Short mmCIF file of C-alpha atoms and ligand atoms in Angstrom, two decimals:
data_model
loop_
_atom_site.label_atom_id
_atom_site.label_comp_id
_atom_site.label_asym_id
_atom_site.label_seq_id
_atom_site.Cartn_x
_atom_site.Cartn_y
_atom_site.Cartn_z
CA MET A 1 113.31 -38.33 -28.85
CA PRO A 2 112.82 -39.65 -32.60
CA SER A 3 115.57 -40.36 -34.77
CA ILE A 4 116.43 -37.66 -37.48
CA PHE A 5 117.97 -38.99 -40.08
CA PRO A 6 119.81 -36.42 -43.16
CA LEU A 7 118.83 -35.74 -46.30
CA HIS A 8 122.67 -36.06 -48.12
CA VAL A 9 121.92 -36.22 -51.67
CA LEU A 10 119.04 -33.59 -51.75
CA ALA A 11 118.84 -31.48 -55.20
CA PRO A 12 116.00 -28.89 -54.90
CA TYR A 13 113.09 -30.57 -56.58
CA VAL A 14 109.32 -29.46 -57.75
CA PHE A 15 107.50 -32.29 -58.06
CA LEU A 16 104.61 -31.92 -61.12
CA ALA A 17 102.38 -34.10 -59.92
CA ALA A 18 101.74 -32.71 -56.35
CA THR A 19 98.52 -31.22 -56.97
CA SER A 20 97.13 -33.88 -59.61
CA PHE A 21 95.32 -36.14 -57.87
CA SER A 22 92.76 -36.26 -54.69
CA ALA A 23 92.34 -37.80 -51.95
CA SER A 24 88.37 -38.38 -51.83
CA VAL A 25 89.02 -41.04 -54.70
CA LEU A 26 91.91 -42.32 -54.81
CA ALA A 27 91.13 -46.67 -53.76
CA HIS A 28 94.02 -47.25 -51.27
CA SER A 29 94.56 -50.29 -49.45
CA HIS A 30 94.66 -52.97 -46.77
CA ILE A 31 96.95 -56.37 -45.77
CA ASN A 32 95.57 -58.81 -48.59
CA TYR A 33 98.41 -60.98 -46.50
CA ILE A 34 101.17 -62.54 -44.96
CA LEU A 35 104.27 -64.67 -45.14
CA ILE A 36 106.05 -66.38 -43.02
CA ASN A 37 108.88 -68.88 -43.49
CA ASP A 38 106.70 -69.56 -47.18
CA LEU A 39 103.33 -70.01 -45.70
CA LEU A 40 100.89 -67.73 -45.80
CA TYR A 41 97.84 -66.47 -43.87
CA ARG A 42 95.16 -64.91 -44.58
CA GLY A 43 93.97 -60.83 -44.00
CA PHE A 44 91.39 -59.27 -43.59
CA ASP A 45 89.40 -57.22 -46.38
CA PRO A 46 87.62 -54.35 -45.22
CA THR A 47 86.02 -54.08 -49.09
CA GLY A 48 83.56 -56.74 -48.72
CA ARG A 49 84.69 -57.48 -52.49
CA PHE A 50 86.29 -60.99 -52.18
CA PRO A 51 84.53 -62.91 -49.53
CA ASN A 52 86.56 -63.44 -46.40
CA PRO A 53 88.89 -66.17 -45.14
CA SER A 54 87.44 -68.20 -42.33
CA ASN A 55 90.57 -67.82 -40.14
CA PRO A 56 91.77 -64.19 -41.47
CA ILE A 57 94.40 -63.59 -38.64
CA GLY A 58 93.84 -60.35 -39.19
CA TRP A 59 91.07 -57.76 -37.38
CA SER A 60 88.83 -57.05 -39.18
CA THR A 61 87.79 -53.46 -39.69
CA SER A 62 85.00 -51.01 -41.01
CA ALA A 63 86.79 -49.28 -43.63
CA ASP A 64 85.32 -50.31 -46.90
CA ASP A 65 86.99 -47.96 -48.62
CA ASP A 66 90.01 -48.89 -47.73
CA GLY A 67 90.59 -45.43 -46.36
CA PHE A 68 92.76 -43.90 -43.69
CA VAL A 69 92.25 -42.34 -40.41
CA PRO A 70 92.95 -38.83 -39.81
CA PRO A 71 95.42 -36.72 -37.44
CA SER A 72 92.54 -35.54 -36.41
CA ASN A 73 91.67 -39.10 -34.83
CA TYR A 74 95.06 -39.53 -33.77
CA SER A 75 93.57 -39.38 -30.17
CA THR A 76 90.07 -41.95 -31.05
CA HIS A 77 90.01 -45.63 -30.82
CA ASP A 78 90.28 -45.94 -34.65
CA ILE A 79 93.88 -45.04 -34.91
CA ILE A 80 94.56 -48.28 -32.67
CA CYS A 81 93.64 -51.27 -35.22
CA HIS A 82 91.72 -48.81 -37.97
CA ARG A 83 88.03 -47.70 -38.11
CA ASP A 84 85.75 -49.97 -35.35
CA GLY A 85 88.96 -52.65 -35.77
CA SER A 86 88.41 -56.00 -33.68
CA PRO A 87 90.28 -58.57 -32.98
CA SER A 88 91.02 -61.86 -34.92
CA LYS A 89 90.49 -65.42 -32.89
CA ALA A 90 93.39 -67.24 -35.16
CA HIS A 91 96.78 -66.15 -34.72
CA ALA A 92 99.74 -66.78 -37.50
CA PRO A 93 102.54 -69.30 -35.56
CA VAL A 94 105.70 -67.30 -35.96
CA LYS A 95 109.15 -67.68 -34.38
CA ALA A 96 111.23 -65.07 -32.52
CA GLY A 97 113.88 -64.05 -35.43
CA ASP A 98 112.11 -64.99 -38.03
CA LYS A 99 110.54 -62.33 -40.95
CA ILE A 100 107.13 -61.54 -41.55
CA HIS A 101 106.20 -60.95 -45.76
CA VAL A 102 103.87 -58.41 -44.97
CA GLN A 103 101.54 -58.18 -47.85
CA TRP A 104 99.53 -54.79 -49.00
CA ASN A 105 96.62 -54.77 -51.90
CA GLY A 106 98.74 -52.74 -54.31
CA TRP A 107 100.34 -49.17 -53.21
CA PRO A 108 99.94 -46.06 -54.82
CA ALA A 109 103.26 -44.06 -56.03
CA SER A 110 101.66 -40.88 -54.46
CA HIS A 111 101.19 -41.77 -51.66
CA ARG A 112 105.39 -41.52 -49.98
CA GLY A 113 105.65 -42.00 -46.90
CA PRO A 114 107.52 -44.04 -43.80
CA VAL A 115 106.65 -47.58 -42.75
CA MET A 116 106.25 -48.59 -39.08
CA SER A 117 105.86 -52.01 -36.26
CA TYR A 118 105.05 -51.91 -32.89
CA LEU A 119 104.01 -55.15 -31.42
CA ALA A 120 102.08 -55.25 -27.66
CA PRO A 121 101.88 -58.35 -26.10
CA CYS A 122 98.00 -59.53 -24.67
CA ALA A 123 100.08 -61.63 -22.34
CA ASN A 124 98.68 -60.44 -18.60
CA LEU A 125 95.34 -59.13 -20.42
CA ASN A 126 93.12 -60.95 -18.81
CA THR A 127 92.07 -63.19 -21.86
CA THR A 128 91.91 -66.78 -21.87
CA ASP A 129 92.71 -66.78 -26.10
CA GLY A 130 95.94 -64.70 -26.70
CA CYS A 131 95.03 -61.37 -28.33
CA GLY A 132 91.58 -62.67 -29.32
CA SER A 133 88.83 -61.14 -27.21
CA VAL A 134 91.94 -58.80 -26.36
CA ASP A 135 90.33 -55.03 -25.55
CA LYS A 136 92.10 -52.73 -28.01
CA THR A 137 92.58 -50.02 -25.69
CA GLN A 138 94.32 -51.65 -23.16
CA LEU A 139 96.90 -52.24 -25.93
CA LEU A 140 100.70 -50.64 -24.96
CA TRP A 141 102.32 -50.11 -28.21
CA THR A 142 106.46 -51.03 -28.61
CA LYS A 143 107.96 -49.88 -31.42
CA ILE A 144 110.58 -52.64 -33.51
CA ASP A 145 111.08 -50.94 -36.84
CA ASN A 146 110.15 -47.63 -38.22
CA SER A 147 111.35 -47.89 -41.80
CA SER A 148 114.52 -45.83 -41.62
CA PRO A 149 115.81 -43.97 -42.80
CA VAL A 150 112.76 -43.41 -44.54
CA LEU A 151 114.42 -41.71 -47.10
CA ILE A 152 117.37 -43.22 -49.21
CA SER A 153 119.34 -40.51 -51.06
CA GLU A 154 119.38 -41.21 -54.94
CA VAL A 155 121.57 -39.57 -57.03
CA GLY A 156 119.79 -37.64 -60.14
CA GLY A 157 116.56 -38.75 -58.54
CA PRO A 158 114.22 -37.83 -56.56
CA PRO A 159 113.74 -36.60 -53.53
CA GLY A 160 114.71 -39.67 -52.23
CA ASN A 161 113.16 -42.37 -51.98
CA TRP A 162 110.84 -42.79 -48.98
CA ALA A 163 109.85 -46.48 -47.29
CA THR A 164 106.79 -46.84 -49.70
CA ASP A 165 109.20 -46.42 -52.53
CA VAL A 166 110.91 -49.53 -51.19
CA LEU A 167 107.23 -50.84 -50.34
CA ILE A 168 106.13 -50.60 -54.36
CA ALA A 169 109.86 -51.74 -55.27
CA SER A 170 109.11 -54.87 -53.28
CA ASN A 171 105.46 -55.32 -54.97
CA ASN A 172 103.82 -53.97 -52.31
CA SER A 173 105.82 -55.69 -49.39
CA TRP A 174 106.90 -54.85 -46.69
CA LEU A 175 109.75 -58.30 -44.51
CA VAL A 176 108.89 -56.93 -40.70
CA GLY A 177 111.65 -58.54 -38.10
CA ILE A 178 110.13 -60.58 -35.71
CA PRO A 179 113.50 -59.50 -32.36
CA ALA A 180 115.20 -62.45 -31.97
CA ASP A 181 114.75 -63.50 -28.67
CA LEU A 182 111.22 -61.97 -27.78
CA GLU A 183 109.63 -63.95 -25.28
CA PRO A 184 106.57 -66.54 -26.39
CA GLY A 185 103.48 -65.74 -26.54
CA PRO A 186 100.04 -63.56 -28.19
CA TYR A 187 101.36 -60.43 -29.33
CA VAL A 188 99.21 -57.88 -31.62
CA LEU A 189 101.57 -56.60 -34.18
CA ARG A 190 100.05 -53.28 -35.95
CA HIS A 191 101.99 -52.82 -39.29
CA GLU A 192 101.59 -49.19 -40.64
CA ILE A 193 102.17 -46.28 -43.21
CA ILE A 194 101.92 -43.46 -43.57
CA ALA A 195 100.68 -41.29 -46.65
CA LEU A 196 102.12 -38.12 -46.78
CA HIS A 197 101.00 -36.59 -49.90
CA TYR A 198 98.85 -34.15 -48.65
CA ALA A 199 100.73 -33.17 -45.11
CA SER A 200 101.42 -29.56 -45.31
CA LYS A 201 97.33 -29.26 -45.57
CA LYS A 202 95.49 -29.04 -41.93
CA ASP A 203 94.47 -32.94 -41.29
CA GLY A 204 96.10 -33.91 -44.53
CA ALA A 205 98.45 -36.32 -43.47
CA GLN A 206 97.03 -40.36 -44.12
CA ASN A 207 97.24 -43.27 -41.66
CA TYR A 208 97.01 -47.08 -42.46
CA PRO A 209 97.39 -48.74 -39.32
CA GLN A 210 96.78 -52.24 -39.76
CA CYS A 211 96.60 -55.12 -37.00
CA LEU A 212 96.91 -58.82 -36.80
CA ASN A 213 97.45 -61.56 -34.60
CA LEU A 214 100.92 -63.64 -34.00
CA TRP A 215 101.37 -66.60 -31.75
CA VAL A 216 105.20 -65.95 -30.88
CA GLU A 217 106.91 -69.06 -30.10
CA GLY A 218 110.65 -69.95 -28.89
CA THR A 219 113.06 -70.84 -31.84
CA GLU A 220 113.97 -73.83 -32.18
CA LYS A 221 117.27 -73.42 -30.21
CA GLU A 222 115.78 -72.97 -27.14
CA LYS A 223 113.22 -75.40 -26.59
CA ARG A 224 116.68 -78.25 -27.85
CA ALA A 225 118.39 -76.51 -24.45
CA PRO A 226 118.24 -77.49 -21.29
CA PRO A 227 116.38 -76.18 -18.83
CA ALA A 228 118.98 -75.41 -16.78
CA VAL A 229 121.04 -73.34 -19.42
CA ALA A 230 119.63 -69.82 -19.45
CA THR A 231 118.95 -68.12 -22.65
CA LYS A 232 118.34 -65.19 -23.32
CA VAL A 233 114.79 -62.98 -23.74
CA VAL A 234 113.96 -59.99 -24.07
CA SER A 235 110.05 -58.74 -22.99
CA ILE A 236 107.97 -55.60 -22.87
CA ALA A 237 107.06 -55.38 -19.07
CA PRO A 238 103.86 -54.87 -18.27
CA GLY A 239 103.58 -51.30 -18.35
CA ALA A 240 105.83 -50.83 -21.14
CA GLY A 241 104.85 -49.25 -24.54
CA THR A 242 102.56 -46.86 -25.96
CA PRO A 243 99.07 -46.54 -26.00
CA ALA A 244 98.13 -45.75 -29.10
CA THR A 245 96.37 -42.69 -29.09
CA ARG A 246 99.67 -40.95 -27.67
CA LEU A 247 101.95 -42.31 -30.52
CA TYR A 248 101.16 -38.82 -32.73
CA LYS A 249 100.04 -36.35 -32.77
CA SER A 250 98.91 -33.33 -35.73
CA THR A 251 101.45 -31.15 -35.36
CA ASP A 252 104.00 -33.57 -35.32
CA PRO A 253 106.74 -32.60 -37.78
CA GLY A 254 106.58 -35.33 -39.55
CA VAL A 255 103.57 -35.92 -39.47
CA LYS A 256 102.65 -31.59 -40.59
CA ILE A 257 104.83 -31.01 -43.59
CA ASP A 258 105.64 -30.66 -47.06
CA ILE A 259 107.26 -33.38 -48.76
CA TYR A 260 107.23 -31.51 -51.71
CA SER A 261 109.60 -28.80 -50.44
CA THR A 262 113.55 -29.39 -49.94
CA LEU A 263 114.01 -31.88 -47.02
CA SER A 264 117.23 -31.51 -45.46
CA THR A 265 115.77 -34.40 -42.68
CA TYR A 266 112.36 -36.27 -41.47
CA VAL A 267 111.83 -36.37 -37.81
CA ILE A 268 110.26 -40.09 -37.80
CA PRO A 269 106.46 -39.97 -36.04
CA GLY A 270 106.21 -41.56 -32.42
CA PRO A 271 108.65 -43.48 -30.69
CA THR A 272 112.18 -44.72 -30.94
CA VAL A 273 112.07 -47.80 -31.93
CA VAL A 274 112.97 -50.38 -29.20
CA SER A 275 116.54 -51.41 -28.31
CA TRP A 276 116.04 -55.01 -29.50
CA ALA A 277 114.59 -54.81 -32.18
CA THR A 278 115.55 -56.55 -35.26
CA PRO A 279 114.17 -54.79 -38.50
CA VAL A 280 114.84 -56.02 -42.07
CA PRO A 281 116.88 -52.51 -43.18
CA LEU A 282 116.14 -50.81 -46.03
CA GLY A 283 118.64 -52.46 -48.58
CA ARG A 284 117.50 -55.47 -47.29
CA GLN A 285 113.84 -55.87 -47.89
CA GLU A 286 112.56 -57.56 -51.23
CA LYS A 287 109.65 -59.60 -51.96
CA LEU A 288 110.12 -62.69 -51.33
CA SER A 289 109.13 -65.90 -53.46
CA MET A 290 104.71 -66.28 -53.96
CA SER A 291 104.02 -69.11 -51.43
CA THR A 292 100.34 -69.91 -52.39
CA ALA A 293 100.73 -73.31 -49.30
CA GLU A 294 98.69 -71.53 -46.70
CA GLY A 295 99.85 -73.04 -42.99
CA THR A 296 97.34 -72.88 -40.47
CA PRO A 297 96.33 -70.25 -37.52
CA VAL A 298 96.85 -71.31 -34.28
CA LEU A 299 93.41 -70.21 -31.49
CA VAL A 300 94.97 -69.45 -28.44
CA SER A 301 93.91 -71.14 -25.18
CA GLY A 302 95.72 -70.21 -21.93
CA THR A 303 99.49 -70.63 -22.71
CA ARG A 304 98.57 -73.47 -25.53
CA THR A 305 97.54 -73.97 -29.30
CA VAL A 306 94.82 -75.96 -31.36
CA PRO A 307 94.73 -75.08 -35.22
CA PHE A 308 91.70 -73.13 -36.27
CA PRO A 309 89.44 -73.59 -37.69
CA ALA A 310 89.16 -75.97 -34.59
CA LYS A 311 87.90 -79.43 -34.54
CA ALA A 312 84.47 -79.55 -33.02
CA THR A 313 85.84 -81.56 -30.45
CA VAL A 314 88.29 -79.60 -29.30
CA GLU A 315 87.49 -77.97 -25.53
CA LEU A 316 88.90 -74.46 -24.67
C1 LIG B 401 87.11 -39.21 -37.43
O1 LIG B 401 86.03 -39.85 -36.06
C2 LIG B 401 85.34 -39.52 -35.94
C3 LIG B 401 83.99 -39.71 -34.86
O2 LIG B 401 84.42 -40.18 -34.61
C4 LIG B 401 84.34 -39.70 -37.01
O3 LIG B 401 82.37 -40.02 -36.94
C5 LIG B 401 84.42 -39.66 -38.45
O4 LIG B 401 83.85 -40.27 -39.53
C6 LIG B 401 86.05 -40.09 -38.05
N1 LIG B 401 86.99 -39.68 -39.73
C7 LIG B 401 87.65 -40.16 -40.59
C8 LIG B 401 87.66 -39.38 -41.46
O5 LIG B 401 87.65 -41.35 -40.18
C1 LIG B 402 92.83 -58.06 -14.94
O1 LIG B 402 91.95 -58.72 -13.56
C2 LIG B 402 92.49 -58.60 -12.12
C3 LIG B 402 91.40 -59.22 -11.15
O2 LIG B 402 89.91 -58.57 -11.65
C4 LIG B 402 92.53 -56.76 -12.64
O3 LIG B 402 92.97 -56.54 -10.63
C5 LIG B 402 93.50 -56.36 -13.50
O4 LIG B 402 93.16 -55.11 -14.18
C6 LIG B 402 92.61 -56.79 -14.63
N1 LIG B 402 94.10 -56.32 -15.35
C7 LIG B 402 93.52 -55.85 -16.89
C8 LIG B 402 94.68 -55.04 -17.49
O5 LIG B 402 92.83 -55.60 -17.33
C1 LIG B 403 102.86 -59.85 -55.93
O1 LIG B 403 101.81 -59.37 -55.76
C2 LIG B 403 100.85 -60.28 -55.55
C3 LIG B 403 99.08 -59.69 -55.00
O2 LIG B 403 99.40 -58.58 -53.95
C4 LIG B 403 100.45 -62.31 -55.98
O3 LIG B 403 99.36 -62.06 -56.43
C5 LIG B 403 102.27 -62.05 -57.26
O4 LIG B 403 101.64 -63.26 -56.85
C6 LIG B 403 103.01 -61.16 -56.51
N1 LIG B 403 103.99 -61.21 -56.93
C7 LIG B 403 105.20 -62.16 -57.08
C8 LIG B 403 106.42 -61.77 -58.01
O5 LIG B 403 105.87 -62.58 -55.99
#
């Protein structure tokens, strides 16, 4: 059951700009980079405007218009990791419990909606390189953040602030909490905005899924703990989670919706957030100081990692 959040202070509201923009002419967005503990890891730029880095942790896509996946394609492979999504070899190293600052390349204010994050483990998917050559159709997604409450009321303001308003106020970024006790290993982070500005129209919602490879390390505390001390670990059991092609339906109440009407509830699309998730609440979303220090992504080889780009002499 999706969660329902009441909108307490929503006055009837006329959104005058509702018809003044066109879905087809706006430039949309992609994830530029992420920051983990002040170190920067590069995403994939599908637009071709800039050369891509040699070691992006963002999956490549063919969405060169920075565009979206419509509800009519919710059951196609496009919804998994965007159009022609293909895994990156490089993974960003992150510790369980860290917060990842996800930097979008801008976001249009009109494109209001929820911001959601999912994890899919690549362990047990018959790869030798973590998520680097994973078959995306095998990925099963566990929701770790639904940006709830998607709408926060604002006295005298528009009909609540959507998660995207918070994202824009944070310099187009979002903090994703990696669950505190997550089992180490390779994971794909699927971060997604659903823009609802046209969602009352047929096939009008716009999904912007973005996939990034992570290598989750144990915490320092776990590393120091003697082996006899059992550390609390949460793991995503093989078979748990939802294939991306079954996350949403075009008829979901949070997908087919008129956001310019007076809303009393919003039903967040997709599965519920798992109980052990550690999302960063809306009130604690904030822009982190801009870092220019580049982190070193890793290549995964079985249960080991090596810095990427790998030296020619490193055997994988
Ligand atoms: C939806 O999927 C079809 C078939 O894969 C594709 O031809 C079409 O371009 C997709 N539509 C959008 C808007 O991405
Ligand atoms: C992994 O390989 C084994 C042995 O070939 C096979 O039985 C299993 O179905 C494969 N698992 C996946 C997820 O492909
Ligand atoms: C905001 O994000 C942009 C990248 O989109 C970055 O260049 C800029 O430094 C950021 N500003 C702050 C204050 O962090």
